[in-house]
Short mmCIF file of C-alpha atoms in Angstrom, two decimals:
data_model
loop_
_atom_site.label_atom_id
_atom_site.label_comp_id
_atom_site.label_asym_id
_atom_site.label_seq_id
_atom_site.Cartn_x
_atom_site.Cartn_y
_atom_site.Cartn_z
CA UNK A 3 -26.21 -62.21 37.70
CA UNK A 4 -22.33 -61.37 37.73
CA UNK A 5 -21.97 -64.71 35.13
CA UNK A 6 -24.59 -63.26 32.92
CA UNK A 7 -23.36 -59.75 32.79
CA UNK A 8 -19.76 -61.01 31.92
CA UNK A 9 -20.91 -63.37 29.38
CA UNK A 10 -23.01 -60.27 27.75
CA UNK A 11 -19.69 -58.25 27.93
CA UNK A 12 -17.52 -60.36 26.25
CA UNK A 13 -19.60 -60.26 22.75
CA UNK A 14 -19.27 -57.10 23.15
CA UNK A 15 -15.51 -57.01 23.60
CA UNK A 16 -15.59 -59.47 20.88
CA UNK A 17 -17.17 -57.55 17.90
CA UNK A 18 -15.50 -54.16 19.43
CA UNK A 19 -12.13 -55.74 18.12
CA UNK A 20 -13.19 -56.68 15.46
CA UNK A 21 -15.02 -53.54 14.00
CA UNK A 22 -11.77 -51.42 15.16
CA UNK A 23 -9.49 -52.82 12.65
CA UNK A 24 -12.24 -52.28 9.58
CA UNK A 25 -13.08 -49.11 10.53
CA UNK A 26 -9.37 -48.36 10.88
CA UNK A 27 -8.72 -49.82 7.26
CA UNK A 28 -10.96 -47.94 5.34
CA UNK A 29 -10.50 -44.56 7.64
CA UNK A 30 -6.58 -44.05 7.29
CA UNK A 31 -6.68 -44.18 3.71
CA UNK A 32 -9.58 -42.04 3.82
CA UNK A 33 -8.04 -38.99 6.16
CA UNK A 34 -4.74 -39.75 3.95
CA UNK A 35 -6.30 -38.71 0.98
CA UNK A 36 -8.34 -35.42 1.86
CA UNK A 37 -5.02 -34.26 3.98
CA UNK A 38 -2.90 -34.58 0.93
CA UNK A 39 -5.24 -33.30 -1.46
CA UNK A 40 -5.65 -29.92 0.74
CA UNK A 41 -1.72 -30.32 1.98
CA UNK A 42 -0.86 -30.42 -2.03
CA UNK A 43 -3.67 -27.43 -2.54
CA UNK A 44 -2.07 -25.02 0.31
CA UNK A 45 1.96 -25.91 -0.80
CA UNK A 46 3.53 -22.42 -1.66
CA UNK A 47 4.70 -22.30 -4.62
CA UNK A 48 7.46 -20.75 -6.55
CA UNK A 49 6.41 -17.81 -8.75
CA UNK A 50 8.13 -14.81 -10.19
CA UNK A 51 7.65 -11.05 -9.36
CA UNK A 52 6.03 -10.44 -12.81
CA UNK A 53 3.16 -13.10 -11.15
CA UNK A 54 2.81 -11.07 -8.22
CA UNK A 55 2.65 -7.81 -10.70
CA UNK A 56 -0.42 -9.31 -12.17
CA UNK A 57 -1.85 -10.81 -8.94
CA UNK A 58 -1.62 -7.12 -7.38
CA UNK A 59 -3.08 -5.37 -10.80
CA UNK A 60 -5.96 -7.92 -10.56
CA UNK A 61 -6.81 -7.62 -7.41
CA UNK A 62 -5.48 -11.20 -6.84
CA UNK A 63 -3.30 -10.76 -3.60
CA UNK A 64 -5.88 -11.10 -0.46
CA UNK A 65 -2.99 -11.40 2.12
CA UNK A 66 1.02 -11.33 1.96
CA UNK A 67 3.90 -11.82 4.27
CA UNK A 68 7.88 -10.51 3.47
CA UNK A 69 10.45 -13.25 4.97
CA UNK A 70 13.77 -14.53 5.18
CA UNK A 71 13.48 -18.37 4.56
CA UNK A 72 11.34 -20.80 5.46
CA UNK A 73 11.04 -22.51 8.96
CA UNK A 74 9.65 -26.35 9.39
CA UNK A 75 8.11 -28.16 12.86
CA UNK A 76 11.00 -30.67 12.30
CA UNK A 77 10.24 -34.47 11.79
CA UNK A 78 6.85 -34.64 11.66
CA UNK A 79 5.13 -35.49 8.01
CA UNK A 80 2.12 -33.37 8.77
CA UNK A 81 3.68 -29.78 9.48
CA UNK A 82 3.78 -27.28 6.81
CA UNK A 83 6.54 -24.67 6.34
CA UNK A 84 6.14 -21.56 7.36
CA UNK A 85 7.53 -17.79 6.67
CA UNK A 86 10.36 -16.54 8.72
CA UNK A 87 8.79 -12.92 8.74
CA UNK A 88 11.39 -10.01 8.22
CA UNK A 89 10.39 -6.92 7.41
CA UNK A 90 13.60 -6.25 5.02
CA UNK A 91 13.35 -9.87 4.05
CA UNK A 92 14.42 -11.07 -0.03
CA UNK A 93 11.04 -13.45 -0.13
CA UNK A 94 7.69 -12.58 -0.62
CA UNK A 95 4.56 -14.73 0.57
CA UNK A 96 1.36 -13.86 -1.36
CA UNK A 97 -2.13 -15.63 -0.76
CA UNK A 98 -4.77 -15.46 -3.75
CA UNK A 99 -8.36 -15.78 -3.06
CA UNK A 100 -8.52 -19.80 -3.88
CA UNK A 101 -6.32 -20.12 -1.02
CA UNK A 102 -3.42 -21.16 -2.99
CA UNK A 103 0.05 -19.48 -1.44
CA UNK A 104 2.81 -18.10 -4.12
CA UNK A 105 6.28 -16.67 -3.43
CA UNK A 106 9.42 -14.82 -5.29
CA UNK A 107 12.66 -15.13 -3.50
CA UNK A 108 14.09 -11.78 -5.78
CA UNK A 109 11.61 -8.71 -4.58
CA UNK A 110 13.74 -6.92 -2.25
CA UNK A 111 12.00 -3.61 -0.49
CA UNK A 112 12.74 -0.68 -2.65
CA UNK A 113 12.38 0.97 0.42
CA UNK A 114 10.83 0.86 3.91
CA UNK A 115 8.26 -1.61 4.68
CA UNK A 116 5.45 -2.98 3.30
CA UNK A 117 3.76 -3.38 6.38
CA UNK A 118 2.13 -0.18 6.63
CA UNK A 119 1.78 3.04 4.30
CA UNK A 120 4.05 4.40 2.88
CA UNK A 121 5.84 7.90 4.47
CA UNK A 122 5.31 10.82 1.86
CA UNK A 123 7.87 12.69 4.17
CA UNK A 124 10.58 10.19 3.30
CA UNK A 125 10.99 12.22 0.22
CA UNK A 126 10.84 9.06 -2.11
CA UNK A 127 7.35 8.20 -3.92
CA UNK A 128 6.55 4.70 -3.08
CA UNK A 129 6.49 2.56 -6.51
CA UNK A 130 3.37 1.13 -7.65
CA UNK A 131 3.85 -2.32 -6.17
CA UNK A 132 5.01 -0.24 -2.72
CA UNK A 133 1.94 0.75 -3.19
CA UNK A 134 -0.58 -1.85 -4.29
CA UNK A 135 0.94 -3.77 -1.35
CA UNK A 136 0.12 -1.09 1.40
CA UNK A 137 -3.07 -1.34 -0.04
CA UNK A 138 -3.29 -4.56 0.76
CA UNK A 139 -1.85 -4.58 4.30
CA UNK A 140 -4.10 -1.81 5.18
CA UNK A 141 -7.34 -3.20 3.90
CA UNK A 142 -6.95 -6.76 5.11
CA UNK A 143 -9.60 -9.55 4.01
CA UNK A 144 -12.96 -9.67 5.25
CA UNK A 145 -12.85 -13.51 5.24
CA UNK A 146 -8.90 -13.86 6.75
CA UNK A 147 -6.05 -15.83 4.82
CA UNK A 148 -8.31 -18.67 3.26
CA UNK A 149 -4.75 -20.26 2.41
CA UNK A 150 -4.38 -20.13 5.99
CA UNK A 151 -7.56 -21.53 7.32
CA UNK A 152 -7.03 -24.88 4.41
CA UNK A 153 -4.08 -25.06 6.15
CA UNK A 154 -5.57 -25.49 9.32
CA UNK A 155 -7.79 -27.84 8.20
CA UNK A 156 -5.04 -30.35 6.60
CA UNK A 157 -3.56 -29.61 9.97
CA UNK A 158 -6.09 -31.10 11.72
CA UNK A 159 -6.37 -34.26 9.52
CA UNK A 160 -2.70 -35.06 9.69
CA UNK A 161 -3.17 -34.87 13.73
CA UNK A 162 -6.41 -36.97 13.57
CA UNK A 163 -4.20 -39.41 11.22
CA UNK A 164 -1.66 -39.60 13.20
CA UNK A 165 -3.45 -40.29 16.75
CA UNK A 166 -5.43 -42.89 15.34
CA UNK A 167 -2.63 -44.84 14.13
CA UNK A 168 -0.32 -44.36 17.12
CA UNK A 169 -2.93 -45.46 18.96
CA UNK A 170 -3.99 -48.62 17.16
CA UNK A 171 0.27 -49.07 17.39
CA UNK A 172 0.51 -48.88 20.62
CA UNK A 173 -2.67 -50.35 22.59
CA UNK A 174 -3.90 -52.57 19.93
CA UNK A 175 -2.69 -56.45 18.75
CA UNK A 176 1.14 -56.59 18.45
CA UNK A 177 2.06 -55.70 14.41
CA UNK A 178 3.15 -58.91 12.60
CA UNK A 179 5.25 -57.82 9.96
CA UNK A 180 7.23 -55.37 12.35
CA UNK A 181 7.86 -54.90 16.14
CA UNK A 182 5.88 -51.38 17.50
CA UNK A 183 9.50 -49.91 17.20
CA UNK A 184 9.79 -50.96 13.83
CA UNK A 185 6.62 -49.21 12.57
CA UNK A 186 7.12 -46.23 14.79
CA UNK A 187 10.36 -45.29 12.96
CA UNK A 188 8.90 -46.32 9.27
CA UNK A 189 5.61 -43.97 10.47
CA UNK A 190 8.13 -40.71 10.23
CA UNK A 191 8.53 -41.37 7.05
CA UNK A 192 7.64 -37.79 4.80
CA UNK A 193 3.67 -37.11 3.69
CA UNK A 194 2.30 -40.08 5.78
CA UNK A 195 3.72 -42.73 3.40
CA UNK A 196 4.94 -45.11 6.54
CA UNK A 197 1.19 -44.62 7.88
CA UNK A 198 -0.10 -46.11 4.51
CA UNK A 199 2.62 -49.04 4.45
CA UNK A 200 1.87 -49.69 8.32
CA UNK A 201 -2.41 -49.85 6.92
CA UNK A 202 -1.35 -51.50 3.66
CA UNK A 203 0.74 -54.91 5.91
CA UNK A 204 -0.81 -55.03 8.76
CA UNK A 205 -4.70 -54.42 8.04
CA UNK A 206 -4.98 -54.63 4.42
CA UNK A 207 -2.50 -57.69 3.65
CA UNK A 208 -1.53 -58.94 7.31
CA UNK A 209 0.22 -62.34 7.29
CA UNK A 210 -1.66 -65.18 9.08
CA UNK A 211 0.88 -65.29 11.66
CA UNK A 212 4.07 -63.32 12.24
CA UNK A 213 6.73 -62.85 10.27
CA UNK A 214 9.74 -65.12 11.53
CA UNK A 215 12.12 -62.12 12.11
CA UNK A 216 10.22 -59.29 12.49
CA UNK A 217 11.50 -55.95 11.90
CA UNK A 218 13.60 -54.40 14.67
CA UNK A 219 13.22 -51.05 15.62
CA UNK A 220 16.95 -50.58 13.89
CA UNK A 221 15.74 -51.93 10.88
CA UNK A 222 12.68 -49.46 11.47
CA UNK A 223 15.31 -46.73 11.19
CA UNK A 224 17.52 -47.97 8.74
CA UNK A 225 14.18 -48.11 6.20
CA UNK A 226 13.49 -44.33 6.98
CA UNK A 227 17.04 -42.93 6.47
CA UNK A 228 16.89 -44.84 2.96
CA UNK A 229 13.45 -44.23 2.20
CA UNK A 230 13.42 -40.78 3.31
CA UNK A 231 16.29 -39.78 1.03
CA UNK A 232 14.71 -42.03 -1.64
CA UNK A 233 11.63 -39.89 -1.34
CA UNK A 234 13.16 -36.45 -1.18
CA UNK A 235 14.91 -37.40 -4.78
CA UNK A 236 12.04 -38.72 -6.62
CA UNK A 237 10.00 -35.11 -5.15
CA UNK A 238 12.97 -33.31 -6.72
CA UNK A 239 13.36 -35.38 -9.99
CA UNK A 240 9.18 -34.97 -10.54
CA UNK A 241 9.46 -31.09 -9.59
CA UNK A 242 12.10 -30.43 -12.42
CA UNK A 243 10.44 -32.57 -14.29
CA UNK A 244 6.37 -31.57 -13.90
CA UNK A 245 7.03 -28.28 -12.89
CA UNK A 246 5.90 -26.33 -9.29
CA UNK A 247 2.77 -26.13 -10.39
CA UNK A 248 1.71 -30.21 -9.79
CA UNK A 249 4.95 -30.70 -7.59
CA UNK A 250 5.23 -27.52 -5.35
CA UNK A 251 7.71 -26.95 -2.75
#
């Protein structure tokens, strides 16, 4: 009985490993693409405060934020930056109802805070955007920040994307182009781009055996220093070139 059940469970074992790495080849790419399409959809981008003049007199501006800078999660390809809220801050965050974020870095408070009403006692009438903006903060949006709940959403893919791979890294078949350390380091790499290399040479084109040499987990690091700077100049080079509109940042 004991023979019988083991021989049953080894088919099983068998076709387990092998449906993993299929599943895993035509997944990643898949979660890639719907994270950076709604990663690329959510991406504030720079505007001017004649935009936000228009947004406001159309009824355009569902939620807002005033901040100081921007603050990022650090190292990992799947965060998205965020406001620094200040109340007196020089940027402004605006949301518009296709979830799409917007910001000016020159629309200092003309006075007091948009945050709430304005005071009628401060002896100062508020000016129209003062205004339109209080409006705003005090009405809120029935449905929330739909920038915010995209967001949320590419988010979630990223973390999905990343889990999966880490774990095929780490508990499945050693790599064969790289060592685990060398694909760790090259995964870091910005908008999932060492995910897609790790998918593209060691499920899509994998060597029949591995490769004399295999990358080091130095070499791993070396590649995303260079690649990572690589990467930040060609995003910089297309933005002046395209525009913030298809490259936003």
């Amino acid at each position: 009985m004991v023979e019988v059940m083991a021989s049953r469970a080894r088919p099983f074992g068998g076709r387990w490993r092998e449906i993993v790495p299929v599943v895993l080849r035509w997944g990643l790419p898949v979660l890639w693409v719907l994270w950076a399409g709604l990663a690329w959809w959510v991406e504030p981008r720079q505007s001017t405060e004649a935009q936000l003049d228009r947004d406001l007199a159309t009824g355009q501006v569902v939620a807002f934020q005033r901040a100081s800078g921007w603050a990022d999660d650090g190292a990992y390809w799947g965060s998205r930056p965020r406001p620094q809220s200040a109340t007196n801050g020089g940027m402004l965050v605006w949301t518009v109802p296709n979830g799409q974020s917007r910001y000016t870095l020159d629309a200092s408070p003309a006075g007091g805070s948009y945050l709430a009403e304005p005071d009628p006692s401060a002896g100062v009438p508020p000016s129209w955007r003062d205004a339109q903006l209080a409006a705003v903060s005090a009405a809120g949006s029935a449905d929330g920040d739909p920038g915010q709940r995209i967001g949320n959403v590419a988010a979630l893919l990223a973390g999905v994307l990343t889990v999966l791979w880490l774990g095929r890294l780490i508990g499945g078949a050693p790599p064969l182009v790289g060592t685990r350390w060398f694909w760790f380091w090259v995964g870091l790499l910005p908008f999932g781009t060492g995910v897609l290399a790790w998918t593209y040479r060691e499920l899509w084109r994998p060597p029949p055996v591995p490769v004399p040499g295999r990358g080091s987990g130095w070499r791993g690091l070396g590649w995303l220093i260079l690649a990572a700077v690589g990467i930040s100049l060609l995003v910089s080079v297309a933005r002046i070139v395209f525009g913030t509109t298809v490259v936003p940042g």
